[in-house]
Coordinates of C-alpha atoms in Angstrom, one line a residue:
M1 CA 0.0 0.3 -0.2
Q2 CA 1.5 3.3 -1.2
S3 CA 1.8 6.2 1.7
G4 CA -0.8 8.7 2.0
T5 CA -3.5 6.5 0.4
K6 CA -7.0 6.5 2.6
P7 CA -8.6 3.3 1.9
S8 CA -11.6 4.6 3.5
T9 CA -12.5 7.2 0.8
G10 CA -13.9 4.9 -1.7
V11 CA -16.5 3.5 1.0
R12 CA -17.4 6.9 2.7
R13 CA -18.0 9.3 -0.6
P14 CA -21.1 7.1 -1.9
E15 CA -22.6 7.3 1.9
R16 CA -22.2 11.0 1.9
R17 CA -23.4 11.2 -2.0
D18 CA -26.7 9.0 -0.9
R19 CA -27.6 10.8 1.9
V20 CA -27.1 14.1 0.3
Q21 CA -29.5 12.8 -2.3
A22 CA -31.6 11.6 0.3
D23 CA -31.9 14.9 1.9
A24 CA -32.6 16.9 -1.0
A25 CA -35.5 14.1 -1.8
D26 CA -36.8 14.9 1.4
I27 CA -36.9 18.7 0.5
R28 CA -38.1 18.8 -3.1
P29 CA -41.5 17.2 -2.8
P30 CA -42.5 20.1 -0.6
T31 CA -41.0 22.7 -2.6
R32 CA -43.1 21.1 -5.6
R33 CA -45.9 21.1 -3.8
K34 CA -45.5 24.8 -2.4
D35 CA -44.6 26.3 -6.3
R36 CA -47.9 24.1 -7.6
L37 CA -50.0 25.6 -4.6
L38 CA -48.6 29.0 -5.5
G39 CA -49.4 28.5 -9.1
G40 CA -52.9 27.6 -8.2
V41 CA -53.5 30.6 -5.8
N42 CA -52.2 32.9 -8.5
I43 CA -54.5 31.4 -11.2
A44 CA -57.3 31.9 -9.0
I45 CA -56.4 35.4 -8.3
G46 CA -55.9 35.8 -11.9
V47 CA -59.4 34.4 -12.7
I48 CA -61.2 36.8 -9.9
L49 CA -59.7 39.7 -11.8
A50 CA -60.5 39.3 -15.2
Y51 CA -63.9 38.4 -14.0
L52 CA -64.2 41.7 -11.6
V53 CA -62.2 44.3 -13.5
L54 CA -61.7 43.1 -17.4
F55 CA -64.8 41.5 -17.9
P56 CA -67.0 44.9 -17.4
L57 CA -64.5 47.1 -18.9
G58 CA -64.5 44.6 -21.9
V59 CA -68.4 45.0 -22.2
L60 CA -68.2 48.8 -21.6
V61 CA -65.7 48.7 -24.9
Y62 CA -68.0 46.3 -26.9
S63 CA -71.4 48.8 -26.0
S64 CA -69.2 52.0 -27.2
F65 CA -68.9 50.7 -30.7
K66 CA -72.7 49.5 -30.7
D67 CA -74.6 52.3 -32.4
S68 CA -77.7 51.7 -30.3
D69 CA -78.9 54.8 -29.0
F70 CA -81.8 54.3 -27.3
K71 CA -81.6 50.1 -27.4
L72 CA -79.2 48.0 -25.3
P73 CA -76.3 47.3 -26.9
F74 CA -76.7 43.7 -27.1
Q75 CA -79.4 44.5 -29.1
V76 CA -77.7 45.9 -32.0
T77 CA -75.8 43.8 -34.8
G78 CA -72.6 45.2 -35.9
F79 CA -70.0 47.6 -34.9
S80 CA -69.8 51.1 -35.5
P81 CA -67.6 54.2 -33.9
A82 CA -70.6 56.1 -34.3
N83 CA -70.5 57.2 -31.0
F84 CA -67.0 58.2 -30.7
T85 CA -67.9 60.3 -33.8
R86 CA -71.0 62.2 -32.6
I87 CA -69.4 62.8 -29.2
L88 CA -66.2 64.3 -30.8
S89 CA -68.2 66.5 -33.2
S90 CA -70.8 67.8 -30.9
E91 CA -70.4 71.3 -29.2
R92 CA -71.9 69.4 -26.2
L93 CA -68.4 67.5 -25.8
L94 CA -66.2 71.1 -25.6
E95 CA -68.6 72.7 -22.8
V96 CA -68.6 69.5 -20.6
A97 CA -64.6 69.2 -21.1
L98 CA -64.6 72.9 -20.3
N99 CA -66.4 72.4 -17.6
S100 CA -64.5 69.8 -15.9
L101 CA -61.4 71.2 -16.9
I102 CA -62.2 73.9 -14.8
F103 CA -63.6 72.1 -11.8
V104 CA -60.5 69.7 -11.8
I105 CA -58.0 72.4 -11.9
G106 CA -59.9 74.5 -9.3
T107 CA -60.6 71.8 -7.1
V108 CA -57.1 70.8 -7.1
A109 CA -55.3 74.0 -6.7
L110 CA -57.6 75.0 -3.9
A111 CA -57.1 71.7 -2.1
L112 CA -53.5 72.2 -2.6
V113 CA -53.4 75.4 -1.0
I114 CA -55.3 74.5 1.8
S115 CA -53.6 71.5 2.3
V116 CA -49.7 72.7 1.8
S117 CA -50.8 75.1 4.0
L118 CA -51.8 73.2 7.0
A119 CA -49.2 70.4 6.6
Y120 CA -46.3 73.1 6.8
L121 CA -48.0 74.9 10.2
F122 CA -49.3 71.4 11.6
E123 CA -45.9 69.6 11.1
R124 CA -43.3 72.3 10.6
T125 CA -44.5 75.3 13.3
D126 CA -45.3 76.1 16.8
I127 CA -49.0 76.7 15.8
P128 CA -51.1 76.4 19.2
G129 CA -53.5 74.4 19.5
R130 CA -52.6 71.8 17.4
R131 CA -54.1 68.3 18.8
I132 CA -57.7 69.7 18.3
L133 CA -57.0 71.8 15.0
A134 CA -55.3 69.1 13.4
P135 CA -57.8 66.2 14.0
S136 CA -60.9 68.9 13.2
T137 CA -59.3 69.9 9.5
L138 CA -59.6 65.6 8.9
A139 CA -63.2 65.8 10.0
P140 CA -64.4 65.8 6.1
M141 CA -63.0 62.2 6.4
A142 CA -65.9 60.8 8.1
V143 CA -68.5 62.8 6.0
P144 CA -69.5 61.2 2.9
A145 CA -69.7 63.2 -0.7
T146 CA -73.1 63.2 -0.6
V147 CA -73.4 64.3 2.9
M148 CA -71.1 67.0 2.4
A149 CA -72.9 68.0 -0.7
V150 CA -76.1 68.2 0.9
A151 CA -75.0 70.3 4.3
W152 CA -73.5 73.2 2.0
V153 CA -76.6 73.2 0.3
L154 CA -78.4 73.9 3.1
A155 CA -75.6 75.9 4.7
A156 CA -74.8 78.1 1.5
N157 CA -78.3 78.5 -0.6
P158 CA -79.1 82.5 -1.2
A159 CA -82.7 82.1 0.4
N160 CA -81.8 80.8 4.0
G161 CA -78.1 79.3 4.1
P162 CA -76.4 81.0 7.0
I163 CA -72.8 80.8 5.5
A164 CA -75.0 83.0 2.5
L165 CA -76.6 85.4 4.6
A166 CA -73.5 86.4 6.8
I167 CA -71.6 87.1 3.8
E168 CA -74.5 89.2 2.0
R169 CA -74.6 91.4 5.1
T170 CA -71.3 91.6 5.4
L171 CA -70.0 91.8 2.0
G172 CA -73.1 93.0 -0.1
F173 CA -73.0 90.5 -2.6
T174 CA -74.7 87.0 -3.1
V175 CA -73.6 83.5 -2.9
N176 CA -74.7 81.0 -5.3
I177 CA -73.6 77.6 -4.2
Y178 CA -75.3 75.8 -7.5
S179 CA -72.4 76.8 -9.6
L180 CA -69.4 76.2 -10.6
P181 CA -67.2 78.1 -8.2
G182 CA -69.6 76.3 -5.8
M183 CA -68.9 73.2 -6.9
I184 CA -65.2 74.2 -7.0
L185 CA -65.5 75.1 -3.0
V186 CA -67.2 71.9 -1.6
A187 CA -65.1 69.7 -3.6
G188 CA -61.8 71.7 -2.8
I189 CA -62.7 71.0 0.9
F190 CA -63.8 67.4 0.5
G191 CA -60.2 66.9 -1.0
V192 CA -58.1 69.0 1.7
P193 CA -57.9 65.3 4.3
G194 CA -56.7 63.3 1.5
M195 CA -53.8 65.2 0.3
Y196 CA -52.7 66.7 4.0
I197 CA -52.7 63.0 4.9
M198 CA -50.0 62.5 1.7
L199 CA -48.3 65.5 2.4
A200 CA -47.8 65.6 6.4
P201 CA -44.9 63.0 6.6
A202 CA -43.2 64.6 3.6
F203 CA -43.0 68.1 6.0
A204 CA -42.6 66.0 9.1
R205 CA -39.5 64.2 8.1
L206 CA -37.9 67.6 6.3
N207 CA -34.6 68.2 8.5
Q208 CA -34.6 71.6 9.9
E209 CA -30.7 72.0 9.0
F210 CA -31.3 73.0 5.2
E211 CA -33.3 75.6 6.3
E212 CA -30.7 76.6 8.8
A213 CA -28.5 76.6 6.4
A214 CA -30.0 79.2 3.8
A215 CA -31.1 81.2 6.8
T216 CA -27.7 81.6 7.8
S217 CA -26.9 82.6 4.4
G218 CA -29.3 85.7 4.6
A219 CA -32.4 84.1 3.4
G220 CA -35.4 85.5 5.0
W221 CA -38.6 82.9 5.6
L222 CA -40.3 83.4 2.5
T223 CA -36.9 82.5 0.3
R224 CA -36.4 79.4 2.5
T225 CA -39.8 78.5 1.7
R226 CA -39.9 79.0 -1.9
K227 CA -36.2 78.1 -2.3
V228 CA -36.1 75.0 0.1
V229 CA -39.4 73.6 2.0
L230 CA -41.3 73.7 -1.7
P231 CA -39.1 72.0 -3.8
L232 CA -37.8 69.3 -1.6
T233 CA -41.7 68.2 -0.8
M234 CA -41.9 68.9 -4.4
P235 CA -42.7 65.0 -5.1
A236 CA -45.0 64.6 -2.3
I237 CA -47.1 67.6 -3.9
T238 CA -46.9 66.5 -7.2
A239 CA -47.8 62.9 -6.3
A240 CA -50.8 64.4 -3.9
S241 CA -51.9 66.9 -7.0
M242 CA -51.9 64.0 -9.2
L243 CA -54.1 61.6 -7.3
L244 CA -56.8 64.4 -6.7
V245 CA -56.5 65.1 -10.2
V246 CA -57.9 61.5 -10.8
I247 CA -60.5 61.7 -7.6
A248 CA -61.9 65.0 -9.0
L249 CA -62.5 63.4 -12.4
E250 CA -64.7 60.6 -10.8
E251 CA -66.7 62.8 -8.4
F252 CA -70.2 62.6 -8.6
A253 CA -72.1 63.5 -5.9
I254 CA -71.1 67.3 -5.4
P255 CA -70.8 68.3 -8.8
A256 CA -74.3 66.7 -9.6
M257 CA -75.9 67.9 -6.5
L258 CA -74.6 71.3 -7.2
G259 CA -74.1 71.7 -10.6
M260 CA -77.3 69.7 -12.3
P261 CA -79.7 71.7 -11.1
N262 CA -78.6 74.9 -13.8
Q263 CA -77.5 72.4 -16.2
I264 CA -73.8 72.4 -15.6
Y265 CA -72.4 69.2 -16.2
V266 CA -69.2 67.2 -15.9
F267 CA -67.9 64.1 -17.5
S268 CA -69.2 61.9 -15.0
S269 CA -72.7 63.7 -14.1
Y270 CA -73.2 63.8 -17.9
V271 CA -72.8 60.1 -18.1
Q272 CA -74.9 59.6 -15.6
A273 CA -77.2 61.8 -16.9
A274 CA -77.0 60.1 -20.3
L275 CA -77.9 56.7 -18.5
Q276 CA -80.9 57.8 -16.1
P277 CA -82.1 61.1 -17.5
P278 CA -84.8 63.1 -15.9
G279 CA -87.0 62.7 -18.7
G280 CA -87.0 60.5 -22.1
L281 CA -84.8 57.2 -22.6
P282 CA -81.3 56.7 -21.7
N283 CA -78.2 56.3 -24.4
Y284 CA -76.1 53.7 -23.5
G285 CA -73.7 53.8 -26.5
Q286 CA -73.1 57.6 -26.1
A287 CA -72.9 56.7 -22.3
S288 CA -70.2 54.4 -22.7
A289 CA -68.3 56.6 -25.5
Y290 CA -67.9 59.1 -22.8
G291 CA -67.2 56.5 -20.1
I292 CA -64.1 55.1 -22.2
L293 CA -62.9 58.6 -22.6
L294 CA -63.0 59.1 -18.7
V295 CA -61.3 56.3 -18.2
L296 CA -58.4 57.5 -21.0
L297 CA -58.0 60.5 -19.0
S298 CA -57.8 58.7 -15.6
L299 CA -55.4 56.2 -17.1
V300 CA -52.7 58.9 -18.1
M301 CA -53.3 60.8 -14.5
I302 CA -52.7 57.5 -12.8
A303 CA -49.5 56.9 -15.3
V304 CA -48.3 60.1 -14.0
Y305 CA -48.9 59.4 -10.7
R306 CA -47.2 56.1 -10.4
R307 CA -44.0 57.4 -12.1
Q308 CA -44.0 60.0 -9.6
T309 CA -44.1 58.2 -6.5
R310 CA -41.5 56.0 -8.4
E311 CA -38.9 58.9 -8.5
A312 CA -39.9 60.1 -5.1
H313 CA -36.1 58.4 -3.7
R314 CA -34.2 61.2 -5.4
F315 CA -35.7 63.5 -3.3
R316 CA -34.4 61.7 0.1
V317 CA -33.5 64.4 2.9
V318 CA -33.8 62.5 5.9
S319 CA -31.0 60.4 7.0
G320 CA -30.0 58.6 10.3
K321 CA -27.3 60.7 11.2
G322 CA -27.8 64.3 12.5
Y323 CA -31.1 64.4 12.2
R324 CA -33.9 66.6 14.2
A325 CA -36.6 68.5 13.6
T326 CA -37.5 71.7 15.5
P327 CA -40.2 73.8 15.0
V328 CA -40.5 77.4 13.2
L329 CA -41.5 79.8 15.3
L330 CA -44.1 81.7 14.1
G331 CA -43.5 84.3 16.8
R332 CA -46.2 87.1 17.1
W333 CA -48.0 85.4 14.2
R334 CA -49.0 82.4 16.6
I335 CA -52.5 83.6 17.5
P336 CA -53.7 85.5 14.3
I337 CA -52.5 82.1 12.1
A338 CA -54.3 79.5 14.4
A339 CA -57.5 82.1 14.4
L340 CA -57.2 82.1 10.7
V341 CA -57.3 78.1 10.9
S342 CA -59.9 78.0 13.2
L343 CA -62.0 80.2 10.9
Y344 CA -61.5 77.8 8.2
V345 CA -62.7 74.8 10.6
I346 CA -66.0 76.6 11.2
V347 CA -66.9 77.8 8.1
A348 CA -66.1 74.7 5.9
I349 CA -66.7 72.1 8.4
V350 CA -68.7 72.9 11.4
V351 CA -71.3 75.3 9.9
P352 CA -72.3 73.0 7.4
I353 CA -72.7 70.1 9.6
L354 CA -74.7 72.0 12.2
T355 CA -77.0 73.5 9.2
L356 CA -77.3 70.0 8.5
V357 CA -78.2 68.7 12.2
W358 CA -80.4 71.7 12.6
T359 CA -82.5 71.2 9.6
S360 CA -83.2 67.5 10.5
L361 CA -84.9 68.9 13.5
T362 CA -87.1 70.6 11.8
P363 CA -90.9 70.5 10.2
F364 CA -89.6 72.6 7.0
L365 CA -86.8 74.3 5.6
Q366 CA -86.2 77.7 8.2
P367 CA -83.1 79.5 9.1
I368 CA -81.3 78.7 12.4
S369 CA -82.4 80.9 15.1
L370 CA -83.3 81.2 19.0
D371 CA -86.6 81.6 18.2
S372 CA -87.2 78.5 16.1
L373 CA -86.1 76.7 19.2
D374 CA -89.3 75.1 20.3
G375 CA -90.4 73.9 17.0
L376 CA -87.3 71.4 16.9
S377 CA -88.6 67.6 17.2
L378 CA -87.2 64.0 16.5
A379 CA -90.4 63.8 14.3
N380 CA -87.8 63.4 10.8
Y381 CA -85.8 60.8 12.3
T382 CA -89.0 58.6 13.9
S383 CA -90.2 58.7 10.0
I384 CA -87.5 57.2 9.0
F385 CA -87.7 54.1 11.2
T386 CA -91.4 53.6 10.7
D387 CA -91.6 54.4 7.2
P388 CA -91.1 50.4 5.6
H389 CA -89.4 52.3 2.4
L390 CA -86.7 54.2 4.8
S391 CA -86.6 51.1 7.1
H392 CA -85.2 48.3 4.4
A393 CA -83.0 51.1 2.4
L394 CA -81.4 51.0 5.7
V395 CA -80.9 47.3 6.0
N396 CA -80.0 47.4 2.5
T397 CA -77.2 50.0 3.3
L398 CA -75.6 48.1 6.0
V399 CA -75.9 44.5 4.5
I400 CA -74.1 46.2 1.2
S401 CA -71.8 47.4 3.5
L402 CA -70.7 44.5 5.8
L403 CA -70.8 42.6 2.7
T404 CA -68.6 45.0 1.1
A405 CA -65.9 45.1 3.8
T406 CA -65.6 41.7 4.2
L407 CA -65.6 40.4 0.7
T408 CA -62.8 43.3 -0.1
A409 CA -60.8 42.5 3.3
A410 CA -60.8 38.5 2.7
F411 CA -59.9 38.9 -1.6
G412 CA -57.1 41.9 -0.6
S413 CA -55.6 39.8 2.1
W414 CA -55.6 37.3 -0.8
L415 CA -53.7 39.3 -3.1
A416 CA -51.6 41.1 -0.7
L417 CA -50.0 37.8 0.3
A418 CA -49.5 36.6 -3.8
S419 CA -47.5 40.1 -3.9
T420 CA -45.4 39.1 -1.2
R421 CA -45.2 35.7 -1.4
G422 CA -46.2 34.8 -4.7
G423 CA -43.3 35.7 -6.9
F424 CA -43.3 37.8 -10.0
V425 CA -46.8 36.7 -10.8
G426 CA -48.2 37.7 -7.9
R427 CA -46.4 41.0 -7.9
V428 CA -48.0 41.3 -11.5
L429 CA -51.0 40.3 -10.5
F430 CA -51.6 42.8 -7.7
D431 CA -50.4 45.5 -10.1
M432 CA -53.1 44.7 -12.6
S433 CA -55.6 45.7 -9.6
F434 CA -54.5 49.2 -9.6
L435 CA -56.0 49.6 -13.0
V436 CA -59.6 49.7 -11.1
F437 CA -58.0 53.2 -9.8
A438 CA -58.3 54.7 -13.6
I439 CA -62.1 53.7 -13.7
P440 CA -64.0 56.7 -12.3
S441 CA -67.1 55.0 -10.2
V442 CA -69.9 56.2 -12.4
V443 CA -68.1 54.1 -15.4
L444 CA -67.6 51.3 -12.9
G445 CA -71.3 51.3 -12.2
M446 CA -72.1 51.4 -15.6
A447 CA -69.8 48.6 -17.0
V448 CA -70.9 46.0 -13.7
L449 CA -74.6 47.3 -15.3
F450 CA -74.1 45.9 -19.2
L451 CA -72.1 42.8 -17.3
Y452 CA -75.1 41.8 -16.1
L453 CA -77.7 43.0 -18.2
F454 CA -75.7 40.6 -20.9
V455 CA -74.8 37.8 -18.5
P456 CA -77.3 35.4 -17.1
V457 CA -76.1 35.9 -13.6
P458 CA -79.4 36.6 -11.4
V459 CA -77.9 39.4 -9.5
Y460 CA -79.6 42.4 -11.3
G461 CA -81.7 44.2 -9.0
T462 CA -80.2 42.2 -5.7
V463 CA -78.1 44.0 -2.9
W464 CA -75.3 41.5 -4.6
I465 CA -74.8 43.6 -7.9
I466 CA -73.9 46.6 -5.3
V467 CA -71.7 44.5 -3.3
I468 CA -69.8 43.2 -6.9
A469 CA -69.3 47.0 -7.8
L470 CA -68.3 48.2 -4.8
T471 CA -66.0 45.5 -4.1
T472 CA -64.0 45.8 -7.3
R473 CA -63.6 49.8 -6.4
Y474 CA -62.1 49.1 -3.0
I475 CA -59.7 45.8 -3.5
P476 CA -57.0 48.2 -4.7
R477 CA -56.6 50.5 -2.0
G478 CA -57.7 47.4 0.5
S479 CA -55.0 45.1 -0.5
R480 CA -52.5 48.0 -0.8
M481 CA -53.1 48.5 2.9
I482 CA -52.7 44.9 4.0
Q483 CA -49.9 45.0 1.9
T484 CA -47.9 47.6 3.6
S485 CA -48.2 45.4 6.6
L486 CA -47.0 42.7 5.3
L487 CA -44.1 44.1 4.0
Q488 CA -42.9 45.1 7.5
L489 CA -43.3 41.5 8.5
D490 CA -39.4 39.6 9.1
P491 CA -39.3 36.7 6.3
G492 CA -37.4 35.2 9.7
L493 CA -40.5 34.4 11.7
E494 CA -41.5 32.3 9.0
E495 CA -38.3 30.6 8.3
V496 CA -38.7 29.6 11.8
A497 CA -41.9 28.4 11.9
R498 CA -40.8 26.3 8.8
V499 CA -38.0 25.2 10.4
S500 CA -39.9 23.9 13.6
G501 CA -41.8 21.7 11.2
A502 CA -44.4 23.9 10.4
S503 CA -46.6 23.9 6.6
S504 CA -47.3 26.6 4.8
I505 CA -50.6 26.9 6.0
T506 CA -49.9 26.4 9.7
V507 CA -47.1 28.7 9.3
M508 CA -50.1 31.5 7.6
R509 CA -52.7 30.9 10.4
R510 CA -50.5 30.8 12.9
V511 CA -47.5 33.5 12.3
V512 CA -48.7 35.5 9.6
F513 CA -52.7 36.2 9.8
P514 CA -52.3 37.4 13.4
L515 CA -49.6 39.7 12.9
V516 CA -51.8 41.5 9.7
A517 CA -55.0 40.9 11.6
P518 CA -54.8 44.7 12.7
A519 CA -54.2 46.4 9.1
V520 CA -57.1 43.4 7.9
S521 CA -59.5 45.1 10.2
R522 CA -58.5 48.7 9.8
T523 CA -59.0 47.6 6.1
W524 CA -62.5 46.3 6.9
L525 CA -63.1 49.5 8.9
W526 CA -62.6 51.6 6.4
V527 CA -64.1 50.1 3.4
F528 CA -66.9 49.9 5.1
A529 CA -67.4 53.7 6.1
N530 CA -67.0 54.6 2.4
A531 CA -69.3 51.7 1.0
L532 CA -71.9 53.5 3.5
G533 CA -71.6 56.5 1.3
E534 CA -70.8 55.3 -2.1
L535 CA -73.6 57.2 -4.6
P536 CA -72.7 56.8 -8.5
I537 CA -73.0 53.1 -7.9
A538 CA -75.4 52.5 -5.7
L539 CA -77.4 55.1 -8.0
L540 CA -76.8 53.2 -11.5
L541 CA -77.6 49.5 -9.9
S542 CA -80.3 50.9 -7.7
S543 CA -84.0 49.2 -8.4
S544 CA -86.9 49.1 -6.0
D545 CA -85.6 46.2 -4.4
N546 CA -82.1 47.0 -3.2
R547 CA -82.2 50.8 -2.8
T548 CA -80.1 52.3 0.0
V549 CA -79.9 55.3 2.1
V550 CA -77.6 57.1 0.0
V551 CA -80.0 56.5 -3.1
L552 CA -83.2 57.8 -0.7
L553 CA -81.2 60.7 -0.2
W554 CA -80.7 61.5 -3.6
D555 CA -84.4 60.9 -4.6
M556 CA -85.2 63.4 -1.8
I557 CA -83.2 66.2 -2.3
G558 CA -83.7 65.9 -6.4
E559 CA -87.7 65.0 -6.7
S560 CA -89.6 65.9 -3.9
A561 CA -87.2 68.5 -2.3
D562 CA -87.8 67.0 1.4
Y563 CA -84.9 69.0 3.1
P564 CA -85.6 68.0 6.6
E565 CA -86.3 64.3 6.4
A566 CA -83.3 64.1 4.0
S567 CA -81.3 65.8 6.3
A568 CA -82.2 63.5 9.0
L569 CA -81.2 60.5 6.6
A570 CA -77.9 62.3 5.6
V571 CA -77.2 62.7 9.7
L572 CA -77.9 58.9 10.1
L573 CA -75.2 57.9 7.5
L574 CA -72.7 60.3 8.7
A575 CA -73.2 58.8 12.0
L576 CA -72.4 55.3 11.0
S577 CA -69.6 57.0 8.8
S578 CA -67.9 58.7 11.6
V579 CA -68.4 55.9 13.8
S580 CA -66.2 53.8 11.3
V581 CA -63.7 56.3 10.6
W582 CA -63.4 57.4 14.4
W583 CA -62.4 53.4 15.2
V584 CA -60.2 53.3 12.2
N585 CA -58.3 56.4 13.6
R586 CA -58.5 55.2 17.1
R587 CA -56.5 52.0 15.6
G588 CA -53.7 53.8 14.2
F589 CA -54.5 53.8 10.8
Q590 CA -52.8 55.4 7.8
Q591 CA -54.1 55.7 4.4
H592 CA -51.4 54.3 1.8
M593 CA -51.5 54.0 -2.0

């Protein structure tokens, strides 16, 4: 035997190789099973998304190329671009487009000025009363758009609105809330909370040293704000503005209630008027064509928004070393600025809501006065709960909101898990759901309406058709709320459970789900609060059996003009929504896109 040889080597190597192969055999089948499971989950999610999003959109495109006039799209043979030709050559398109442009620009500009000012004051300065003023400015979050519109109609109508009367007595001119400026005013105030939530973190995390360096160079406060603060927060400002453009484009309740009485239409209200005209027959083809144009406009804005948020990393100004945030001292301006913000809260939020509550207690529409206190009663609320039609609408509203919130939270959790655990395909499906953001609610309602008039699924005229449409509408944002929580989980927690022998289902049930449960519950509450006041979808899909409170509110204002009883309905809707939003905020909810 030669020296240095190892006789045992020829025996041990096959044993080691056999052991490694045996270990690999134990590992590979679970991996293959996991891959098959993920593939099956992704296929199921893709099918559901196609059913909820792509099918209705496909039916809408199909309908837009049907020269149907007053017939249903499926009753017409052949295809034709006649609807688009008529729209693009009509003078009404220019009028509606101009109104929409003015409304969107005005709404975004007003909300931007107010929200940027509030974000700077509350996050960067020593303004007094911040703990009270900051939550007060976010109060419109708890007010459905329909309720906000009704409240402002009551508060600013030229006949007996307290705001209109006060302006006429002090400034000498008459306020007309039923106008394009009135629409912009109410929609701008309604858009402030959403913009503020997006802007506040950017102002709060801005390093004070940048301003101090500019001040050392001799720059005054205005120069520092214009050349330092605003440029560094511009990505957040631009992203918030683009998102509000999309929201303003699809806004229906405010322009419909304040504009349609004087025949002032924007795209969303004009689509609804074409489908449900006050007199005559609906024009389904023309409404579909307008809906496609509105979707295209929204897609452009969504693309700009996504690009802006992707490039926000270039403006990071907070680092872990040497960062400190000290407030800007307002000095002698502290009290006047706090008084100005308080005036905004009182005029924009408190007075309209108080006027709404006052009207709900009166037997007929009358101005607020001490002499009328004796005539206040709960008769309008009693009427709501004793009238079978009103009580049935209230039950429908609660059932629809409960079902929508539950389905959205369930499927949103599933979609969020696919995006974080389902590989590339899961992330693609998650991003595909973002397409719903570009579908205005009135267009989504119309697409769902056409789909179930064509498909033999017995949901038309039931609460289920509204639940399907609302679930489709809220899935993208709900899934993103839950995804944020999932991204914060350390993957090591799941690895430890798997090493201990737990299956994938056990890991999800015992580790992942308990940790994301708070985010799921907050998503549920947020969807519930928003579904309560969703008007355009419920209006387009309503029938005698599935009417909701917000649809009855629309009918009371538009048809019978019964403002006291309508105000009682609005207050009830406001109470339900406020409790839900309060509970969400109490649990530390923050909106994420």
